[in-house]
GROMACS .gro file of C-alpha atoms in nm:
model
  150
    1MET     CA    1 -26.726  -9.790   2.809
    2ARG     CA    2 -26.608  -9.557   2.538
    3ARG     CA    3 -26.541  -9.281   2.793
    4THR     CA    4 -26.338  -9.518   3.010
    5LEU     CA    5 -26.130  -9.628   2.711
    6THR     CA    6 -26.062  -9.265   2.615
    7THR     CA    7 -25.965  -9.179   2.972
    8MET     CA    8 -25.726  -9.474   2.988
    9LEU     CA    9 -25.574  -9.380   2.653
   10VAL     CA   10 -25.519  -9.017   2.764
   11ALA     CA   11 -25.364  -9.134   3.093
   12ALA     CA   12 -25.130  -9.370   2.909
   13MET     CA   13 -25.024  -9.095   2.668
   14LEU     CA   14 -24.956  -8.857   2.959
   15GLY     CA   15 -24.746  -9.125   3.128
   16VAL     CA   16 -24.538  -9.175   2.814
   17LEU     CA   17 -24.501  -8.801   2.770
   18ILE     CA   18 -24.383  -8.752   3.129
   19ALA     CA   19 -24.136  -9.039   3.097
   20ALA     CA   20 -24.005  -8.901   2.767
   21CYS     CA   21 -23.952  -8.556   2.916
   22GLY     CA   22 -23.717  -8.700   3.177
   23ALA     CA   23 -23.923  -8.651   3.490
   24VAL     CA   24 -23.715  -8.655   3.807
   25GLY     CA   25 -23.757  -8.987   3.989
   26GLU     CA   26 -23.696  -9.086   4.348
   27GLY     CA   27 -23.341  -9.049   4.469
   28GLN     CA   28 -23.246  -8.805   4.190
   29ALA     CA   29 -23.153  -8.451   4.272
   30THR     CA   30 -23.305  -8.167   4.079
   31PRO     CA   31 -23.029  -7.974   3.905
   32PRO     CA   32 -22.992  -7.618   4.034
   33PRO     CA   33 -23.130  -7.345   3.811
   34VAL     CA   34 -22.873  -7.169   3.596
   35ALA     CA   35 -22.861  -6.797   3.650
   36ALA     CA   36 -22.872  -6.598   3.331
   37SER     CA   37 -22.569  -6.377   3.302
   38PRO     CA   38 -22.565  -6.081   3.069
   39THR     CA   39 -22.377  -6.148   2.748
   40PRO     CA   40 -22.109  -5.886   2.693
   41VAL     CA   41 -22.127  -5.698   2.366
   42VAL     CA   42 -21.809  -5.767   2.175
   43SER     CA   43 -21.724  -5.593   1.853
   44PRO     CA   44 -21.616  -5.829   1.575
   45PRO     CA   45 -21.246  -5.813   1.499
   46VAL     CA   46 -21.138  -5.621   1.193
   47LEU     CA   47 -21.014  -5.881   0.950
   48PRO     CA   48 -20.749  -5.815   0.689
   49VAL     CA   49 -20.843  -5.865   0.325
   50LEU     CA   50 -20.719  -6.211   0.241
   51PRO     CA   51 -20.750  -6.414  -0.076
   52VAL     CA   52 -20.960  -6.728  -0.057
   53ALA     CA   53 -20.748  -7.043  -0.047
   54SER     CA   54 -20.870  -7.175  -0.381
   55PRO     CA   55 -20.661  -7.025  -0.661
   56SER     CA   56 -20.913  -7.106  -0.931
   57LEU     CA   57 -21.263  -6.972  -0.970
   58GLY     CA   58 -21.370  -7.258  -1.195
   59SER     CA   59 -21.456  -7.508  -0.922
   60GLU     CA   60 -21.823  -7.415  -0.885
   61SER     CA   61 -22.071  -7.276  -1.133
   62SER     CA   62 -22.214  -7.030  -0.877
   63SER     CA   63 -21.864  -6.890  -0.820
   64ASN     CA   64 -21.820  -6.859  -1.195
   65ALA     CA   65 -22.149  -6.671  -1.229
   66GLU     CA   66 -22.062  -6.443  -0.935
   67ALA     CA   67 -21.714  -6.373  -1.070
   68GLN     CA   68 -21.851  -6.312  -1.421
   69ALA     CA   69 -22.106  -6.062  -1.285
   70ALA     CA   70 -21.824  -5.876  -1.109
   71ILE     CA   71 -21.607  -5.880  -1.423
   72ASP     CA   72 -21.892  -5.757  -1.645
   73ALA     CA   73 -21.974  -5.473  -1.405
   74ALA     CA   74 -21.606  -5.370  -1.382
   75LEU     CA   75 -21.563  -5.374  -1.761
   76HIS     CA   76 -21.878  -5.167  -1.808
   77ASP     CA   77 -21.767  -4.909  -1.548
   78ALA     CA   78 -21.413  -4.894  -1.688
   79ALA     CA   79 -21.547  -4.834  -2.041
   80GLY     CA   80 -21.757  -4.542  -1.917
   81ARG     CA   81 -21.483  -4.404  -1.696
   82LEU     CA   82 -21.227  -4.410  -1.981
   83SER     CA   83 -21.473  -4.316  -2.260
   84LEU     CA   84 -21.418  -4.642  -2.448
   85ALA     CA   85 -21.668  -4.855  -2.634
   86THR     CA   86 -21.784  -5.155  -2.431
   87GLY     CA   87 -21.686  -5.480  -2.600
   88ALA     CA   88 -21.446  -5.316  -2.843
   89GLY     CA   89 -21.157  -5.524  -2.713
   90ASP     CA   90 -20.974  -5.221  -2.578
   91ILE     CA   91 -21.031  -5.325  -2.217
   92HIS     CA   92 -20.856  -5.631  -2.073
   93VAL     CA   93 -20.906  -5.817  -1.748
   94GLN     CA   94 -20.567  -5.840  -1.575
   95GLN     CA   95 -20.663  -6.009  -1.250
   96VAL     CA   96 -20.963  -6.170  -1.080
   97GLU     CA   97 -20.925  -6.296  -0.723
   98ALA     CA   98 -21.183  -6.424  -0.476
   99ARG     CA   99 -21.164  -6.218  -0.155
  100GLN     CA  100 -21.323  -6.180   0.187
  101TRP     CA  101 -21.374  -5.805   0.244
  102PRO     CA  102 -21.373  -5.696   0.611
  103ASP     CA  103 -21.701  -5.500   0.581
  104SER     CA  104 -21.965  -5.389   0.331
  105SER     CA  105 -21.736  -5.112   0.201
  106LEU     CA  106 -21.557  -5.392   0.013
  107GLY     CA  107 -21.221  -5.259   0.130
  108CYS     CA  108 -21.276  -4.913  -0.021
  109PRO     CA  109 -21.449  -4.705   0.247
  110ARG     CA  110 -21.554  -4.349   0.173
  111GLN     CA  111 -21.511  -4.092   0.447
  112GLY     CA  112 -21.834  -4.013   0.630
  113VAL     CA  113 -22.018  -4.326   0.514
  114MET     CA  114 -22.126  -4.596   0.762
  115TYR     CA  115 -22.083  -4.961   0.657
  116SER     CA  116 -22.216  -5.289   0.792
  117GLN     CA  117 -21.944  -5.460   0.991
  118VAL     CA  118 -21.985  -5.801   0.832
  119VAL     CA  119 -21.730  -6.003   0.638
  120THR     CA  120 -21.839  -5.978   0.275
  121PRO     CA  121 -21.731  -6.237   0.018
  122GLY     CA  122 -21.647  -6.104  -0.324
  123TYR     CA  123 -21.376  -6.041  -0.582
  124LEU     CA  124 -21.085  -5.815  -0.664
  125VAL     CA  125 -21.096  -5.728  -1.035
  126VAL     CA  126 -20.817  -5.536  -1.210
  127VAL     CA  127 -20.875  -5.421  -1.567
  128SER     CA  128 -20.644  -5.233  -1.802
  129ALA     CA  129 -20.721  -4.997  -2.087
  130ALA     CA  130 -20.572  -4.688  -2.246
  131GLY     CA  131 -20.245  -4.743  -2.058
  132LYS     CA  132 -20.418  -4.743  -1.719
  133GLN     CA  133 -20.501  -5.012  -1.465
  134LEU     CA  134 -20.821  -4.977  -1.266
  135GLU     CA  135 -20.888  -5.170  -0.944
  136TYR     CA  136 -21.244  -5.273  -0.860
  137HIS     CA  137 -21.377  -5.452  -0.555
  138ALA     CA  138 -21.699  -5.650  -0.586
  139ASP     CA  139 -21.932  -5.847  -0.363
  140SER     CA  140 -22.074  -6.187  -0.457
  141ARG     CA  141 -22.386  -6.025  -0.607
  142GLY     CA  142 -22.190  -5.828  -0.866
  143ARG     CA  143 -22.200  -5.489  -0.689
  144ILE     CA  144 -21.869  -5.318  -0.763
  145VAL     CA  145 -21.678  -5.027  -0.615
  146PHE     CA  146 -21.410  -4.846  -0.811
  147CYS     CA  147 -21.122  -4.841  -0.567
  148GLN     CA  148 -20.824  -4.684  -0.736
  149GLU     CA  149 -20.618  -4.636  -1.046
  150LEU     CA  150 -20.294  -4.830  -1.017
   0.00000   0.00000   0.00000
Protein backbone atom coordinates (compact mmCIF):
# COMPACT_ATOMS: atom_id res chain seq x y z
CA MET A 1 0.00 0.00 0.00
CA ARG A 2 2.74 2.42 0.94
CA ARG A 3 4.68 1.56 -2.23
CA THR A 4 1.60 2.16 -4.40
CA LEU A 5 0.98 5.53 -2.74
CA THR A 6 4.61 6.56 -3.32
CA THR A 7 4.46 5.46 -6.95
CA MET A 8 1.26 7.43 -7.51
CA LEU A 9 2.75 10.50 -5.84
CA VAL A 10 5.90 10.31 -8.02
CA ALA A 11 3.78 9.87 -11.17
CA ALA A 12 1.63 12.87 -10.25
CA MET A 13 4.72 15.02 -9.60
CA LEU A 14 6.21 14.00 -12.97
CA GLY A 15 2.95 14.90 -14.69
CA VAL A 16 2.93 18.34 -13.08
CA LEU A 17 6.59 18.84 -13.96
CA ILE A 18 6.04 17.91 -17.61
CA ALA A 19 3.02 20.20 -17.84
CA ALA A 20 4.95 23.06 -16.23
CA CYS A 21 7.85 22.66 -18.66
CA GLY A 22 5.51 23.26 -21.59
CA ALA A 23 5.52 19.83 -23.19
CA VAL A 24 4.44 19.89 -26.83
CA GLY A 25 0.87 18.61 -27.16
CA GLU A 26 -1.03 17.22 -30.12
CA GLY A 27 -1.45 19.56 -33.04
CA GLN A 28 1.44 21.82 -31.94
CA ALA A 29 4.52 22.11 -34.07
CA THR A 30 7.91 21.82 -32.50
CA PRO A 31 9.82 25.06 -33.05
CA PRO A 32 12.88 24.62 -35.27
CA PRO A 33 16.23 24.62 -33.50
CA VAL A 34 18.08 27.91 -33.58
CA ALA A 35 21.51 27.67 -35.10
CA ALA A 36 24.21 29.25 -33.01
CA SER A 37 25.99 31.93 -34.96
CA PRO A 38 29.39 33.17 -33.91
CA THR A 39 29.26 36.49 -32.10
CA PRO A 40 31.54 39.01 -33.77
CA VAL A 41 34.16 40.59 -31.54
CA VAL A 42 33.52 44.30 -31.46
CA SER A 43 35.86 46.72 -29.77
CA PRO A 44 34.11 49.16 -27.43
CA PRO A 45 33.94 52.69 -28.78
CA VAL A 46 36.37 55.21 -27.39
CA LEU A 47 34.29 57.60 -25.35
CA PRO A 48 35.19 61.23 -24.80
CA VAL A 49 35.71 62.38 -21.23
CA LEU A 50 32.42 63.94 -20.24
CA PRO A 51 31.27 65.41 -16.95
CA VAL A 52 28.50 63.57 -15.15
CA ALA A 53 25.15 65.36 -15.47
CA SER A 54 24.85 66.14 -11.77
CA PRO A 55 26.68 69.38 -11.00
CA SER A 56 26.90 68.71 -7.28
CA LEU A 57 28.75 65.95 -5.52
CA GLY A 58 26.68 66.30 -2.36
CA SER A 59 23.74 64.14 -3.43
CA GLU A 60 25.05 60.83 -2.08
CA SER A 61 27.31 60.05 0.83
CA SER A 62 29.25 57.43 -1.18
CA SER A 63 29.99 60.06 -3.84
CA ASN A 64 31.13 62.44 -1.12
CA ALA A 65 33.46 59.82 0.34
CA GLU A 66 34.83 58.94 -3.11
CA ALA A 67 35.36 62.59 -4.01
CA GLN A 68 36.97 63.30 -0.64
CA ALA A 69 39.39 60.39 -1.10
CA ALA A 70 40.38 61.80 -4.50
CA ILE A 71 40.80 65.31 -3.07
CA ASP A 72 42.90 64.08 -0.14
CA ALA A 73 45.17 62.06 -2.44
CA ALA A 74 45.60 65.02 -4.82
CA LEU A 75 46.41 67.42 -1.95
CA HIS A 76 48.95 64.99 -0.51
CA ASP A 77 50.65 64.49 -3.91
CA ALA A 78 50.66 68.23 -4.65
CA ALA A 79 52.26 68.98 -1.27
CA GLY A 80 55.05 66.50 -1.98
CA ARG A 81 55.47 67.60 -5.57
CA LEU A 82 55.75 71.30 -4.58
CA SER A 83 57.66 70.70 -1.29
CA LEU A 84 54.90 72.22 0.83
CA ALA A 85 53.64 71.14 4.22
CA THR A 86 50.43 69.12 4.00
CA GLY A 87 47.57 70.90 5.76
CA ALA A 88 49.41 74.21 6.03
CA GLY A 89 46.71 75.98 4.05
CA ASP A 90 49.05 76.75 1.17
CA ILE A 91 47.26 74.35 -1.16
CA HIS A 92 43.74 75.10 -2.39
CA VAL A 93 41.23 72.96 -4.26
CA GLN A 94 40.14 74.90 -7.34
CA GLN A 95 37.86 72.37 -9.02
CA VAL A 96 36.32 68.95 -8.40
CA GLU A 97 34.19 67.38 -11.13
CA ALA A 98 32.73 63.90 -11.44
CA ARG A 99 33.90 62.30 -14.70
CA GLN A 100 33.67 59.12 -16.75
CA TRP A 101 37.20 58.33 -17.97
CA PRO A 102 37.37 56.36 -21.25
CA ASP A 103 39.77 53.72 -19.85
CA SER A 104 41.79 52.82 -16.77
CA SER A 105 44.46 55.40 -17.66
CA LEU A 106 41.98 57.97 -16.30
CA GLY A 107 42.51 60.15 -19.36
CA CYS A 108 46.28 60.45 -18.80
CA PRO A 109 47.88 57.52 -20.64
CA ARG A 110 51.62 56.97 -20.48
CA GLN A 111 53.37 55.83 -23.63
CA GLY A 112 54.12 52.12 -23.65
CA VAL A 113 51.65 51.23 -20.89
CA MET A 114 48.60 49.03 -21.60
CA TYR A 115 45.29 50.01 -19.97
CA SER A 116 41.99 48.21 -19.46
CA GLN A 117 39.50 49.46 -22.02
CA VAL A 118 36.66 50.02 -19.58
CA VAL A 119 34.84 53.25 -18.78
CA THR A 120 36.10 54.26 -15.34
CA PRO A 121 34.08 56.59 -13.11
CA GLY A 122 36.07 59.12 -11.14
CA TYR A 123 36.92 62.78 -10.64
CA LEU A 124 38.89 65.64 -12.10
CA VAL A 125 40.64 67.53 -9.29
CA VAL A 126 42.52 70.79 -9.85
CA VAL A 127 44.57 72.20 -6.97
CA SER A 128 46.63 75.37 -6.79
CA ALA A 129 49.68 76.22 -4.72
CA ALA A 130 52.83 78.29 -5.06
CA GLY A 131 51.40 80.04 -8.12
CA LYS A 132 50.83 76.77 -9.97
CA GLN A 133 47.74 74.75 -10.87
CA LEU A 134 48.03 70.97 -10.91
CA GLU A 135 45.50 68.71 -12.64
CA TYR A 136 44.79 65.27 -11.18
CA HIS A 137 42.52 62.54 -12.47
CA ALA A 138 41.13 60.01 -10.00
CA ASP A 139 39.02 56.88 -10.05
CA SER A 140 36.16 56.24 -7.63
CA ARG A 141 38.50 54.39 -5.23
CA GLY A 142 40.75 57.40 -4.70
CA ARG A 143 43.60 56.32 -7.01
CA ILE A 144 44.98 59.48 -8.60
CA VAL A 145 47.16 60.25 -11.59
CA PHE A 146 49.00 63.55 -11.89
CA CYS A 147 48.07 64.67 -15.38
CA GLN A 148 49.59 68.06 -15.98
CA GLU A 149 50.52 71.46 -14.68
CA LEU A 150 48.14 74.07 -16.06
